[in-house]
Amino acid sequence: MNFISSLLGNLNYGTILFLMLLESTVIPVPSELVVAPAAYHAADGHLNVWLVILFSTIGADLGASINYIVALYLGRPIIYRFANSKWGKMCLLNQEKVEHSEQYFNEHGMVATLTGRLLPGIRHLISLPAGLARMHYGKFLLYTTIGAGAWHSILAGLGWYLHSIVPPEMLESKIDEYSEFIKLFLIAAVCLVILYFAVKHIRNKNRK
């Protein structure tokens, strides 16, 4: 984690991409503490906020693609064996988390790849069940990009806003504070989206 800490202390487009790649695999790198501070520095003129969003989303796509390919070619037994291994636990992974992401994907279908990117605990694992289900890679990448782009835009907006009201030494604590409200809002928003698609599906089914 010292390696991660040193990268967080020297944010540039390359480290943003790399850290978000890690975050979208199974490495516990909190995107809140990467994208929001990067946008905070962008407000200082050190980075471009649009490029922060772009490179963070590219990193998320790359990391999610790694998970997708691993799940596609190695299959469920090896994924679960890794989740239960010492290395899996070092990555804060366990069988219950993988099962939860699979259940979420199975219940909500392909749209779960998009909405799952907005949910804590699901975000970095939703690409595994997509690979296990052999979801079309083009659709997987499209939904991942939209979901990751939306999440990183929210974080970038938070970092940009905090620049006007928070000194650098208070940034991390304020990000943690605001992130909790954002997570609750997103969970509610995702529930509404899922409810909308469920009602639409039932209505279409009843018309046939």
Coordinates of C-alpha atoms in Angstrom, one line a residue:
M1 CA 0.0 0.0 0.0
N2 CA 3.0 2.3 0.3
F3 CA 3.4 2.0 -3.4
I4 CA -0.3 3.1 -3.8
S5 CA 0.2 6.0 -1.3
S6 CA 3.2 7.3 -3.3
L7 CA 1.1 7.3 -6.5
L8 CA -1.7 9.1 -4.8
G9 CA 0.8 11.8 -3.7
N10 CA 1.9 12.3 -7.3
L11 CA -1.3 12.3 -9.4
N12 CA -0.9 12.7 -13.1
Y13 CA -2.9 11.3 -16.1
G14 CA -0.7 8.1 -16.1
T15 CA -1.1 7.4 -12.4
I16 CA -4.9 8.1 -12.6
L17 CA -5.3 5.6 -15.4
F18 CA -3.1 3.0 -13.6
L19 CA -4.9 3.4 -10.3
M20 CA -8.3 3.2 -11.9
L21 CA -7.2 0.1 -13.8
L22 CA -6.3 -1.5 -10.4
E23 CA -9.6 -0.3 -8.8
S24 CA -11.5 -2.1 -11.6
T25 CA -9.8 -5.4 -11.0
V26 CA -9.6 -6.7 -7.5
I27 CA -7.1 -4.3 -5.9
P28 CA -8.7 -2.2 -3.2
V29 CA -8.0 1.3 -4.6
P30 CA -10.8 3.7 -3.6
S31 CA -11.7 5.8 -6.7
E32 CA -13.0 8.6 -4.4
L33 CA -9.4 9.2 -3.3
V34 CA -8.0 9.3 -6.8
V35 CA -10.5 11.1 -9.1
A36 CA -11.8 13.7 -6.6
P37 CA -8.3 14.9 -5.5
A38 CA -7.2 14.9 -9.2
A39 CA -10.1 17.2 -10.0
Y40 CA -9.3 19.3 -7.0
H41 CA -5.8 19.8 -8.5
A42 CA -7.3 20.4 -11.9
A43 CA -9.2 23.4 -10.3
D44 CA -5.7 24.7 -9.4
G45 CA -4.7 24.5 -13.1
H46 CA -2.3 21.6 -12.6
L47 CA -4.5 19.1 -14.6
N48 CA -7.4 19.3 -17.0
V49 CA -10.6 18.0 -15.4
W50 CA -12.0 16.6 -18.7
L51 CA -8.8 14.6 -19.1
V52 CA -9.0 13.4 -15.5
I53 CA -12.4 11.9 -16.3
L54 CA -11.2 10.5 -19.6
F55 CA -8.1 8.8 -18.3
S56 CA -9.9 7.5 -15.2
T57 CA -12.6 6.0 -17.4
I58 CA -10.1 4.4 -19.8
G59 CA -8.4 2.9 -16.7
A60 CA -11.7 1.5 -15.5
D61 CA -12.4 0.0 -18.9
L62 CA -9.0 -1.7 -19.0
G63 CA -9.3 -3.1 -15.5
A64 CA -12.9 -4.3 -16.1
S65 CA -11.7 -5.9 -19.3
I66 CA -9.1 -7.8 -17.4
N67 CA -11.7 -9.2 -15.0
Y68 CA -14.0 -10.0 -17.9
I69 CA -11.3 -11.9 -19.8
V70 CA -10.1 -13.8 -16.7
A71 CA -13.7 -14.8 -15.9
L72 CA -14.5 -15.7 -19.5
Y73 CA -11.5 -18.0 -19.9
L74 CA -10.8 -19.4 -16.4
G75 CA -14.4 -19.9 -15.3
R76 CA -16.3 -19.9 -12.0
P77 CA -14.3 -22.6 -10.0
I78 CA -11.0 -20.7 -10.4
I79 CA -12.6 -17.3 -9.7
Y80 CA -14.2 -18.7 -6.4
R81 CA -11.0 -20.5 -5.5
F82 CA -9.1 -17.2 -5.8
A83 CA -11.7 -15.3 -3.8
N84 CA -11.3 -17.8 -0.9
S85 CA -7.5 -17.8 -1.1
K86 CA -5.0 -15.8 1.0
W87 CA -4.4 -13.5 -2.0
G88 CA -8.1 -12.9 -2.5
K89 CA -8.5 -11.9 1.2
M90 CA -5.5 -9.6 0.8
C91 CA -7.5 -7.9 -1.9
L92 CA -10.5 -7.7 0.5
L93 CA -12.2 -10.3 -1.7
N94 CA -14.3 -13.3 -0.6
Q95 CA -16.8 -15.8 -2.0
E96 CA -19.8 -13.9 -0.6
K97 CA -18.8 -10.7 -2.5
V98 CA -18.4 -12.6 -5.8
E99 CA -21.7 -14.4 -5.2
H100 CA -23.4 -11.0 -4.5
S101 CA -22.1 -9.5 -7.8
E102 CA -23.3 -12.6 -9.7
Q103 CA -26.7 -12.5 -8.1
Y104 CA -27.0 -8.8 -9.0
F105 CA -26.0 -9.5 -12.6
N106 CA -28.4 -12.4 -13.0
E107 CA -31.3 -10.5 -11.5
H108 CA -30.8 -7.3 -13.6
G109 CA -29.2 -8.6 -16.8
M110 CA -26.9 -6.6 -19.0
V111 CA -28.0 -3.3 -17.6
A112 CA -26.3 -4.4 -14.4
T113 CA -23.0 -3.8 -16.0
L114 CA -24.0 -0.1 -16.2
T115 CA -25.8 0.4 -12.9
G116 CA -23.3 -1.8 -11.1
R117 CA -20.5 0.6 -11.8
L118 CA -22.4 3.1 -9.5
L119 CA -22.8 0.8 -6.5
P120 CA -20.2 0.4 -3.7
G121 CA -19.2 -3.3 -3.2
I122 CA -20.4 -4.2 -6.7
R123 CA -18.5 -1.6 -8.9
H124 CA -15.2 -3.5 -9.2
L125 CA -16.7 -7.0 -9.4
I126 CA -19.6 -6.6 -11.8
S127 CA -17.3 -7.5 -14.8
L128 CA -16.7 -11.0 -13.4
P129 CA -20.3 -12.2 -13.8
A130 CA -20.4 -10.5 -17.2
G131 CA -17.4 -12.6 -18.3
L132 CA -18.9 -15.8 -16.7
A133 CA -22.1 -15.2 -18.6
R134 CA -20.2 -14.6 -21.8
M135 CA -21.9 -11.2 -22.3
H136 CA -21.1 -9.7 -25.7
Y137 CA -17.8 -7.7 -25.2
G138 CA -18.9 -4.7 -27.3
K139 CA -22.0 -4.2 -25.1
F140 CA -20.0 -4.9 -21.9
L141 CA -17.5 -2.2 -22.9
L142 CA -20.2 0.3 -23.8
Y143 CA -22.1 -0.2 -20.5
T144 CA -18.9 -0.1 -18.5
T145 CA -17.8 3.1 -20.2
I146 CA -21.1 4.8 -19.5
G147 CA -21.3 3.7 -15.9
A148 CA -17.6 4.4 -15.1
G149 CA -17.8 7.7 -16.9
A150 CA -20.8 8.8 -14.9
W151 CA -19.2 7.8 -11.6
H152 CA -16.0 9.5 -12.4
S153 CA -17.8 12.7 -13.6
I154 CA -19.6 12.8 -10.2
L155 CA -16.3 12.4 -8.3
A156 CA -14.6 15.0 -10.5
G157 CA -17.5 17.4 -9.8
L158 CA -17.1 16.8 -6.1
G159 CA -13.3 17.5 -6.3
W160 CA -13.9 20.6 -8.3
Y161 CA -16.5 21.9 -5.9
L162 CA -14.4 21.1 -2.8
H163 CA -11.6 23.2 -4.2
S164 CA -13.6 26.4 -3.5
I165 CA -14.5 25.6 0.1
V166 CA -11.9 23.2 1.5
P167 CA -8.1 23.6 2.1
P168 CA -5.8 20.8 1.0
E169 CA -5.2 19.4 4.5
M170 CA -9.0 18.8 4.9
L171 CA -9.6 17.3 1.5
E172 CA -9.5 13.6 2.4
S173 CA -11.9 13.9 5.3
K174 CA -14.4 16.0 3.3
I175 CA -14.2 13.5 0.4
D176 CA -15.1 10.7 2.9
E177 CA -18.0 12.8 4.3
Y178 CA -19.5 13.8 1.0
S179 CA -18.9 10.3 -0.5
E180 CA -21.3 8.7 1.9
F181 CA -24.1 11.1 0.8
I182 CA -23.3 10.4 -2.9
K183 CA -23.3 6.6 -2.4
L184 CA -26.8 6.8 -0.7
F185 CA -28.1 9.0 -3.5
L186 CA -26.7 6.6 -6.2
I187 CA -28.1 3.6 -4.5
A188 CA -31.5 5.2 -4.6
A189 CA -31.1 6.3 -8.2
V190 CA -30.1 2.8 -9.3
C191 CA -33.1 1.3 -7.5
L192 CA -35.3 3.7 -9.4
V193 CA -33.7 2.8 -12.7
I194 CA -34.1 -0.9 -12.0
L195 CA -37.8 -0.3 -11.0
Y196 CA -38.4 1.6 -14.2
F197 CA -37.0 -1.3 -16.3
A198 CA -38.9 -3.9 -14.3
V199 CA -42.2 -2.0 -14.7
K200 CA -41.5 -1.5 -18.4
H201 CA -40.8 -5.2 -18.9
I202 CA -44.0 -6.2 -17.1
R203 CA -46.1 -3.9 -19.2
N204 CA -44.6 -5.1 -22.4
K205 CA -45.1 -8.7 -21.3
N206 CA -48.8 -8.0 -20.5
R207 CA -49.4 -6.5 -23.9
K208 CA -48.3 -9.7 -25.7

